[in-house]
PDB file of C-alpha atoms in Angstrom:
ATOM      1  CA  UNK A   1      64.180 -26.396  98.675  1.00 75.00           C
ATOM      2  CA  UNK A   2      60.709 -27.336  97.917  1.00 87.00           C
ATOM      3  CA  UNK A   3      60.175 -30.297  95.433  1.00 95.00           C
ATOM      4  CA  UNK A   4      58.135 -30.429  92.239  1.00 98.00           C
ATOM      5  CA  UNK A   5      54.755 -29.834  92.663  1.00 98.00           C
ATOM      6  CA  UNK A   6      51.831 -30.828  90.504  1.00 98.00           C
ATOM      7  CA  UNK A   7      48.236 -29.775  90.305  1.00 98.00           C
ATOM      8  CA  UNK A   8      45.650 -31.109  90.548  1.00 98.00           C
ATOM      9  CA  UNK A   9      46.514 -34.505  92.192  1.00 97.00           C
ATOM     10  CA  UNK A  10      43.372 -36.169  90.851  1.00 98.00           C
ATOM     11  CA  UNK A  11      41.101 -35.536  87.980  1.00 97.00           C
ATOM     12  CA  UNK A  12      38.141 -37.271  86.489  1.00 98.00           C
ATOM     13  CA  UNK A  13      37.211 -36.286  82.707  1.00 98.00           C
ATOM     14  CA  UNK A  14      34.735 -37.550  80.224  1.00 98.00           C
ATOM     15  CA  UNK A  15      35.778 -38.755  76.877  1.00 98.00           C
ATOM     16  CA  UNK A  16      35.962 -35.993  74.382  1.00 98.00           C
ATOM     17  CA  UNK A  17      36.855 -33.316  76.848  1.00 98.00           C
ATOM     18  CA  UNK A  18      40.344 -31.764  77.102  1.00 98.00           C
ATOM     19  CA  UNK A  19      42.455 -31.184  80.230  1.00 98.00           C
ATOM     20  CA  UNK A  20      45.283 -29.142  81.401  1.00 98.00           C
ATOM     21  CA  UNK A  21      47.693 -30.247  83.989  1.00 98.00           C
ATOM     22  CA  UNK A  22      50.303 -27.869  85.832  1.00 98.00           C
ATOM     23  CA  UNK A  23      53.669 -28.420  87.107  1.00 98.00           C
ATOM     24  CA  UNK A  24      56.062 -26.358  88.979  1.00 98.00           C
ATOM     25  CA  UNK A  25      59.767 -27.423  88.989  1.00 98.00           C
ATOM     26  CA  UNK A  26      62.312 -27.174  91.644  1.00 97.00           C
ATOM     27  CA  UNK A  27      63.799 -23.695  91.924  1.00 96.00           C
ATOM     28  CA  UNK A  28      66.672 -23.173  89.601  1.00 94.00           C
ATOM     29  CA  UNK A  29      65.707 -26.304  87.400  1.00 95.00           C
ATOM     30  CA  UNK A  30      64.995 -25.010  83.821  1.00 94.00           C
ATOM     31  CA  UNK A  31      64.291 -28.409  82.170  1.00 94.00           C
ATOM     32  CA  UNK A  32      60.917 -29.917  82.783  1.00 96.00           C
ATOM     33  CA  UNK A  33      59.850 -33.301  81.263  1.00 96.00           C
ATOM     34  CA  UNK A  34      56.620 -35.108  81.275  1.00 97.00           C
ATOM     35  CA  UNK A  35      55.817 -38.683  81.397  1.00 97.00           C
ATOM     36  CA  UNK A  36      52.651 -41.049  81.346  1.00 98.00           C
ATOM     37  CA  UNK A  37      52.579 -43.929  83.588  1.00 97.00           C
ATOM     38  CA  UNK A  38      50.133 -46.813  83.053  1.00 96.00           C
ATOM     39  CA  UNK A  39      50.073 -50.510  84.188  1.00 93.00           C
ATOM     40  CA  UNK A  40      50.230 -51.787  80.848  1.00 90.00           C
ATOM     41  CA  UNK A  41      52.894 -49.426  79.208  1.00 92.00           C
ATOM     42  CA  UNK A  42      54.784 -48.277  82.301  1.00 93.00           C
ATOM     43  CA  UNK A  43      56.697 -45.015  82.152  1.00 95.00           C
ATOM     44  CA  UNK A  44      56.801 -43.415  78.897  1.00 95.00           C
ATOM     45  CA  UNK A  45      58.325 -39.956  78.065  1.00 94.00           C
ATOM     46  CA  UNK A  46      55.932 -37.462  76.575  1.00 96.00           C
ATOM     47  CA  UNK A  47      58.088 -34.311  76.050  1.00 93.00           C
ATOM     48  CA  UNK A  48      60.724 -32.045  77.483  1.00 93.00           C
ATOM     49  CA  UNK A  49      60.910 -28.229  77.724  1.00 94.00           C
ATOM     50  CA  UNK A  50      63.796 -26.019  78.291  1.00 93.00           C
ATOM     51  CA  UNK A  51      63.829 -22.257  78.333  1.00 92.00           C
ATOM     52  CA  UNK A  52      60.167 -22.131  77.033  1.00 95.00           C
ATOM     53  CA  UNK A  53      61.051 -24.462  74.057  1.00 94.00           C
ATOM     54  CA  UNK A  54      60.094 -28.204  73.356  1.00 93.00           C
ATOM     55  CA  UNK A  55      63.450 -29.935  73.092  1.00 89.00           C
ATOM     56  CA  UNK A  56      62.314 -33.395  72.847  1.00 88.00           C
ATOM     57  CA  UNK A  57      59.168 -35.280  72.133  1.00 90.00           C
ATOM     58  CA  UNK A  58      58.241 -39.056  72.709  1.00 91.00           C
ATOM     59  CA  UNK A  59      56.047 -40.995  70.557  1.00 91.00           C
ATOM     60  CA  UNK A  60      52.556 -39.647  71.510  1.00 95.00           C
ATOM     61  CA  UNK A  61      49.805 -38.265  69.092  1.00 96.00           C
ATOM     62  CA  UNK A  62      49.325 -34.653  68.546  1.00 96.00           C
ATOM     63  CA  UNK A  63      46.477 -34.487  71.105  1.00 98.00           C
ATOM     64  CA  UNK A  64      49.181 -34.317  73.755  1.00 98.00           C
ATOM     65  CA  UNK A  65      50.927 -30.877  73.963  1.00 97.00           C
ATOM     66  CA  UNK A  66      52.797 -28.791  76.319  1.00 97.00           C
ATOM     67  CA  UNK A  67      54.250 -25.520  77.168  1.00 97.00           C
ATOM     68  CA  UNK A  68      56.660 -23.806  79.381  1.00 98.00           C
ATOM     69  CA  UNK A  69      56.581 -20.380  81.045  1.00 97.00           C
ATOM     70  CA  UNK A  70      59.457 -17.830  81.556  1.00 96.00           C
ATOM     71  CA  UNK A  71      59.451 -18.889  85.252  1.00 95.00           C
ATOM     72  CA  UNK A  72      60.060 -22.593  84.110  1.00 96.00           C
ATOM     73  CA  UNK A  73      56.491 -23.624  85.243  1.00 98.00           C
ATOM     74  CA  UNK A  74      54.921 -25.945  82.713  1.00 98.00           C
ATOM     75  CA  UNK A  75      51.555 -27.120  81.645  1.00 98.00           C
ATOM     76  CA  UNK A  76      50.525 -30.176  79.535  1.00 98.00           C
ATOM     77  CA  UNK A  77      47.278 -30.298  77.693  1.00 98.00           C
ATOM     78  CA  UNK A  78      45.402 -33.303  76.260  1.00 98.00           C
ATOM     79  CA  UNK A  79      42.607 -32.656  73.985  1.00 96.00           C
ATOM     80  CA  UNK A  80      39.823 -35.032  72.773  1.00 97.00           C
ATOM     81  CA  UNK A  81      40.356 -37.306  75.633  1.00 98.00           C
ATOM     82  CA  UNK A  82      40.130 -41.106  75.118  1.00 98.00           C
ATOM     83  CA  UNK A  83      39.568 -43.746  77.660  1.00 98.00           C
ATOM     84  CA  UNK A  84      43.091 -44.991  77.044  1.00 97.00           C
ATOM     85  CA  UNK A  85      44.322 -41.783  78.292  1.00 98.00           C
ATOM     86  CA  UNK A  86      43.668 -42.733  81.872  1.00 98.00           C
ATOM     87  CA  UNK A  87      47.020 -42.623  83.723  1.00 98.00           C
ATOM     88  CA  UNK A  88      49.319 -40.984  86.325  1.00 98.00           C
ATOM     89  CA  UNK A  89      50.989 -37.928  84.542  1.00 98.00           C
ATOM     90  CA  UNK A  90      54.307 -37.323  85.910  1.00 98.00           C
ATOM     91  CA  UNK A  91      56.355 -34.136  85.845  1.00 98.00           C
ATOM     92  CA  UNK A  92      60.033 -33.967  86.367  1.00 97.00           C
ATOM     93  CA  UNK A  93      62.713 -31.188  86.415  1.00 96.00           C
ATOM     94  CA  UNK A  94      66.277 -31.497  86.208  1.00 94.00           C
ATOM     95  CA  UNK A  95      69.513 -29.314  86.421  1.00 91.00           C
ATOM     96  CA  UNK A  96      70.994 -28.224  82.968  1.00 85.00           C
ATOM     97  CA  UNK A  97      73.536 -30.668  81.932  1.00 82.00           C
ATOM     98  CA  UNK A  98      72.275 -33.516  84.253  1.00 86.00           C
ATOM     99  CA  UNK A  99      69.033 -34.566  82.439  1.00 85.00           C
ATOM    100  CA  UNK A 100      69.579 -38.026  83.721  1.00 88.00           C
ATOM    101  CA  UNK A 101      69.006 -37.067  87.264  1.00 93.00           C
ATOM    102  CA  UNK A 102      65.424 -35.962  87.313  1.00 95.00           C
ATOM    103  CA  UNK A 103      63.303 -35.050  90.233  1.00 96.00           C
ATOM    104  CA  UNK A 104      59.737 -36.211  89.972  1.00 97.00           C
ATOM    105  CA  UNK A 105      56.461 -34.695  91.193  1.00 98.00           C
ATOM    106  CA  UNK A 106      53.719 -36.910  92.862  1.00 97.00           C
ATOM    107  CA  UNK A 107      51.862 -36.925  89.615  1.00 98.00           C
ATOM    108  CA  UNK A 108      48.400 -36.305  88.604  1.00 98.00           C
ATOM    109  CA  UNK A 109      45.916 -39.214  88.335  1.00 98.00           C
ATOM    110  CA  UNK A 110      43.615 -38.661  85.444  1.00 98.00           C
ATOM    111  CA  UNK A 111      40.673 -40.979  84.973  1.00 98.00           C
ATOM    112  CA  UNK A 112      38.675 -40.623  81.657  1.00 98.00           C
ATOM    113  CA  UNK A 113      35.146 -42.057  81.664  1.00 98.00           C
TER     114      UNK A 113
ATOM    115  CA  UNK B   1      61.839 -50.717  69.290  1.00 33.00           C
ATOM    116  CA  UNK B   2      64.728 -50.515  71.703  1.00 39.00           C
ATOM    117  CA  UNK B   3      63.883 -50.476  75.321  1.00 49.00           C
ATOM    118  CA  UNK B   4      65.209 -51.116  78.748  1.00 60.00           C
ATOM    119  CA  UNK B   5      63.676 -54.116  80.449  1.00 56.00           C
ATOM    120  CA  UNK B   6      63.940 -56.038  83.841  1.00 51.00           C
ATOM    121  CA  UNK B   7      64.251 -59.458  84.350  1.00 62.00           C
ATOM    122  CA  UNK B   8      61.755 -60.061  87.334  1.00 82.00           C
ATOM    123  CA  UNK B   9      58.501 -58.219  88.040  1.00 89.00           C
ATOM    124  CA  UNK B  10      58.754 -59.037  91.744  1.00 93.00           C
ATOM    125  CA  UNK B  11      61.738 -59.873  94.059  1.00 95.00           C
ATOM    126  CA  UNK B  12      61.216 -60.817  97.797  1.00 96.00           C
ATOM    127  CA  UNK B  13      64.088 -60.707 100.167  1.00 96.00           C
ATOM    128  CA  UNK B  14      64.440 -60.982 103.970  1.00 97.00           C
ATOM    129  CA  UNK B  15      65.175 -57.882 105.813  1.00 97.00           C
ATOM    130  CA  UNK B  16      68.894 -57.517 106.402  1.00 97.00           C
ATOM    131  CA  UNK B  17      69.911 -59.525 103.327  1.00 97.00           C
ATOM    132  CA  UNK B  18      71.369 -57.952 100.250  1.00 97.00           C
ATOM    133  CA  UNK B  19      69.138 -57.360  97.278  1.00 96.00           C
ATOM    134  CA  UNK B  20      70.179 -57.563  93.551  1.00 96.00           C
ATOM    135  CA  UNK B  21      67.915 -56.242  90.915  1.00 96.00           C
ATOM    136  CA  UNK B  22      68.750 -56.784  87.391  1.00 94.00           C
ATOM    137  CA  UNK B  23      67.938 -55.078  84.116  1.00 93.00           C
ATOM    138  CA  UNK B  24      68.858 -55.694  80.431  1.00 90.00           C
ATOM    139  CA  UNK B  25      69.052 -53.064  77.975  1.00 86.00           C
ATOM    140  CA  UNK B  26      69.465 -52.996  74.155  1.00 77.00           C
ATOM    141  CA  UNK B  27      70.605 -49.486  73.095  1.00 78.00           C
ATOM    142  CA  UNK B  28      74.357 -49.354  73.126  1.00 77.00           C
ATOM    143  CA  UNK B  29      74.307 -45.718  72.440  1.00 81.00           C
ATOM    144  CA  UNK B  30      72.974 -44.734  75.698  1.00 86.00           C
ATOM    145  CA  UNK B  31      75.156 -42.305  77.608  1.00 87.00           C
ATOM    146  CA  UNK B  32      73.878 -42.792  81.280  1.00 91.00           C
ATOM    147  CA  UNK B  33      71.960 -45.636  83.035  1.00 94.00           C
ATOM    148  CA  UNK B  34      69.944 -44.773  86.024  1.00 96.00           C
ATOM    149  CA  UNK B  35      68.005 -46.601  88.875  1.00 97.00           C
ATOM    150  CA  UNK B  36      64.964 -44.778  90.258  1.00 97.00           C
ATOM    151  CA  UNK B  37      62.741 -46.028  93.140  1.00 97.00           C
ATOM    152  CA  UNK B  38      59.016 -45.485  93.298  1.00 97.00           C
ATOM    153  CA  UNK B  39      56.997 -45.893  96.325  1.00 97.00           C
ATOM    154  CA  UNK B  40      53.289 -46.210  96.635  1.00 94.00           C
ATOM    155  CA  UNK B  41      51.505 -43.044  95.836  1.00 93.00           C
ATOM    156  CA  UNK B  42      54.784 -41.102  94.935  1.00 95.00           C
ATOM    157  CA  UNK B  43      56.791 -40.191  91.738  1.00 97.00           C
ATOM    158  CA  UNK B  44      59.993 -42.007  90.954  1.00 97.00           C
ATOM    159  CA  UNK B  45      62.964 -40.918  93.120  1.00 97.00           C
ATOM    160  CA  UNK B  46      66.460 -40.933  91.656  1.00 96.00           C
ATOM    161  CA  UNK B  47      68.948 -43.302  93.390  1.00 97.00           C
ATOM    162  CA  UNK B  48      72.103 -43.513  91.477  1.00 97.00           C
ATOM    163  CA  UNK B  49      73.424 -43.145  87.928  1.00 96.00           C
ATOM    164  CA  UNK B  50      76.366 -44.562  85.936  1.00 96.00           C
ATOM    165  CA  UNK B  51      77.929 -43.292  82.976  1.00 94.00           C
ATOM    166  CA  UNK B  52      78.482 -45.731  80.055  1.00 93.00           C
ATOM    167  CA  UNK B  53      82.220 -45.566  80.353  1.00 93.00           C
ATOM    168  CA  UNK B  54      82.182 -46.965  83.822  1.00 96.00           C
ATOM    169  CA  UNK B  55      81.639 -50.544  85.160  1.00 97.00           C
ATOM    170  CA  UNK B  56      80.766 -49.721  88.795  1.00 98.00           C
ATOM    171  CA  UNK B  57      79.667 -46.991  91.044  1.00 98.00           C
ATOM    172  CA  UNK B  58      78.821 -47.085  94.532  1.00 97.00           C
ATOM    173  CA  UNK B  59      76.506 -44.805  96.585  1.00 95.00           C
ATOM    174  CA  UNK B  60      75.006 -45.173 100.183  1.00 94.00           C
ATOM    175  CA  UNK B  61      74.184 -48.758 100.524  1.00 96.00           C
ATOM    176  CA  UNK B  62      73.831 -49.138  96.898  1.00 98.00           C
ATOM    177  CA  UNK B  63      76.159 -50.243  94.184  1.00 98.00           C
ATOM    178  CA  UNK B  64      75.345 -50.220  90.511  1.00 98.00           C
ATOM    179  CA  UNK B  65      77.224 -52.450  87.959  1.00 97.00           C
ATOM    180  CA  UNK B  66      77.139 -52.137  84.192  1.00 96.00           C
ATOM    181  CA  UNK B  67      78.327 -54.884  82.017  1.00 94.00           C
ATOM    182  CA  UNK B  68      78.338 -53.566  78.446  1.00 91.00           C
ATOM    183  CA  UNK B  69      79.512 -56.865  77.052  1.00 90.00           C
ATOM    184  CA  UNK B  70      76.133 -58.486  77.755  1.00 90.00           C
ATOM    185  CA  UNK B  71      74.327 -55.123  78.040  1.00 90.00           C
ATOM    186  CA  UNK B  72      73.261 -55.711  81.581  1.00 93.00           C
ATOM    187  CA  UNK B  73      72.651 -53.351  84.541  1.00 94.00           C
ATOM    188  CA  UNK B  74      72.230 -54.301  88.046  1.00 96.00           C
ATOM    189  CA  UNK B  75      71.507 -52.506  91.410  1.00 97.00           C
ATOM    190  CA  UNK B  76      72.696 -53.968  94.682  1.00 97.00           C
ATOM    191  CA  UNK B  77      71.178 -52.934  97.953  1.00 98.00           C
ATOM    192  CA  UNK B  78      73.043 -53.824 100.914  1.00 97.00           C
ATOM    193  CA  UNK B  79      71.397 -54.889 104.268  1.00 97.00           C
ATOM    194  CA  UNK B  80      67.873 -54.280 102.806  1.00 97.00           C
ATOM    195  CA  UNK B  81      65.550 -52.358 105.193  1.00 96.00           C
ATOM    196  CA  UNK B  82      61.702 -52.101 105.334  1.00 96.00           C
ATOM    197  CA  UNK B  83      62.022 -48.754 103.755  1.00 95.00           C
ATOM    198  CA  UNK B  84      63.540 -50.245 100.671  1.00 97.00           C
ATOM    199  CA  UNK B  85      60.136 -51.663  99.832  1.00 97.00           C
ATOM    200  CA  UNK B  86      59.234 -50.001  96.328  1.00 97.00           C
ATOM    201  CA  UNK B  87      59.229 -50.668  92.576  1.00 97.00           C
ATOM    202  CA  UNK B  88      62.566 -50.159  91.239  1.00 97.00           C
ATOM    203  CA  UNK B  89      63.026 -48.969  87.549  1.00 95.00           C
ATOM    204  CA  UNK B  90      66.197 -48.791  85.459  1.00 94.00           C
ATOM    205  CA  UNK B  91      66.343 -46.196  82.871  1.00 94.00           C
ATOM    206  CA  UNK B  92      68.630 -44.895  80.067  1.00 92.00           C
ATOM    207  CA  UNK B  93      69.442 -41.474  78.752  1.00 88.00           C
ATOM    208  CA  UNK B  94      70.314 -41.518  75.259  1.00 75.00           C
ATOM    209  CA  UNK B  95      71.526 -38.016  74.837  1.00 60.00           C
ATOM    210  CA  UNK B  96      75.316 -37.459  75.320  1.00 49.00           C
ATOM    211  CA  UNK B  97      76.406 -34.903  77.710  1.00 46.00           C
ATOM    212  CA  UNK B  98      73.646 -35.615  80.259  1.00 45.00           C
ATOM    213  CA  UNK B  99      70.920 -33.601  78.397  1.00 49.00           C
ATOM    214  CA  UNK B 100      67.332 -34.430  79.137  1.00 51.00           C
ATOM    215  CA  UNK B 101      66.665 -36.463  75.897  1.00 62.00           C
ATOM    216  CA  UNK B 102      63.907 -38.283  77.747  1.00 79.00           C
ATOM    217  CA  UNK B 103      64.482 -41.198  79.819  1.00 89.00           C
ATOM    218  CA  UNK B 104      63.580 -44.651  78.617  1.00 90.00           C
ATOM    219  CA  UNK B 105      62.288 -46.695  81.572  1.00 92.00           C
ATOM    220  CA  UNK B 106      62.120 -50.411  82.093  1.00 90.00           C
ATOM    221  CA  UNK B 107      59.035 -52.258  83.319  1.00 87.00           C
ATOM    222  CA  UNK B 108      60.123 -52.147  86.937  1.00 92.00           C
ATOM    223  CA  UNK B 109      60.779 -54.820  89.779  1.00 94.00           C
ATOM    224  CA  UNK B 110      58.707 -54.634  92.900  1.00 96.00           C
ATOM    225  CA  UNK B 111      61.015 -55.385  95.859  1.00 97.00           C
ATOM    226  CA  UNK B 112      59.154 -56.881  98.928  1.00 96.00           C
ATOM    227  CA  UNK B 113      61.077 -56.916 102.124  1.00 96.00           C
ATOM    228  CA  UNK B 114      60.031 -59.938 104.442  1.00 94.00           C
ATOM    229  CA  UNK B 115      60.398 -59.322 108.152  1.00 90.00           C
TER     230      UNK B 115
END
């Protein structure tokens, strides 16, 4: 079974721009979560989607948003990029009822200049 | 706020020895505690989980211990191999029933294997 895939793998953007990251979960996984990883703050939960609905949200500003499609694929969007948004953005999928066992993709490395 | 933390940022062990990675947590309401491993350039990889009503769980070469009295979690790796070199994170899941309420991760311990 193919793992979680994320595109693009690397991205460079300028302050003020917006960015959209994409994630394809493992086949059969309906829950998709997004995390931000930085050296200073570590791994932080952004939000989780299930059946095209945002089920949970972490403590991030409204500039961070996401959505999920009927095939469980998910996108996250960051508007008005700030330098502090530079990070590795990780997507993870899980089986219904086993949300603690998440399967992560390789991440998208976003650099904001 | 409440968080899951680790005691040591770096742990160096000899190949073949046993490794013990520790973690302290503060949220007694967590339902599951989990260990993840992250190798360079990759996303975290699930290792093992333990439900809050358990004290010990064993997997292949790994054992997780949960001490609720002192809110302590540990991961023991037997006969450490070069492939075990990675950053290890403990995490907690706060939603009962195993739902994805968002994992709260600790800061991570970098396990270095000495030949």
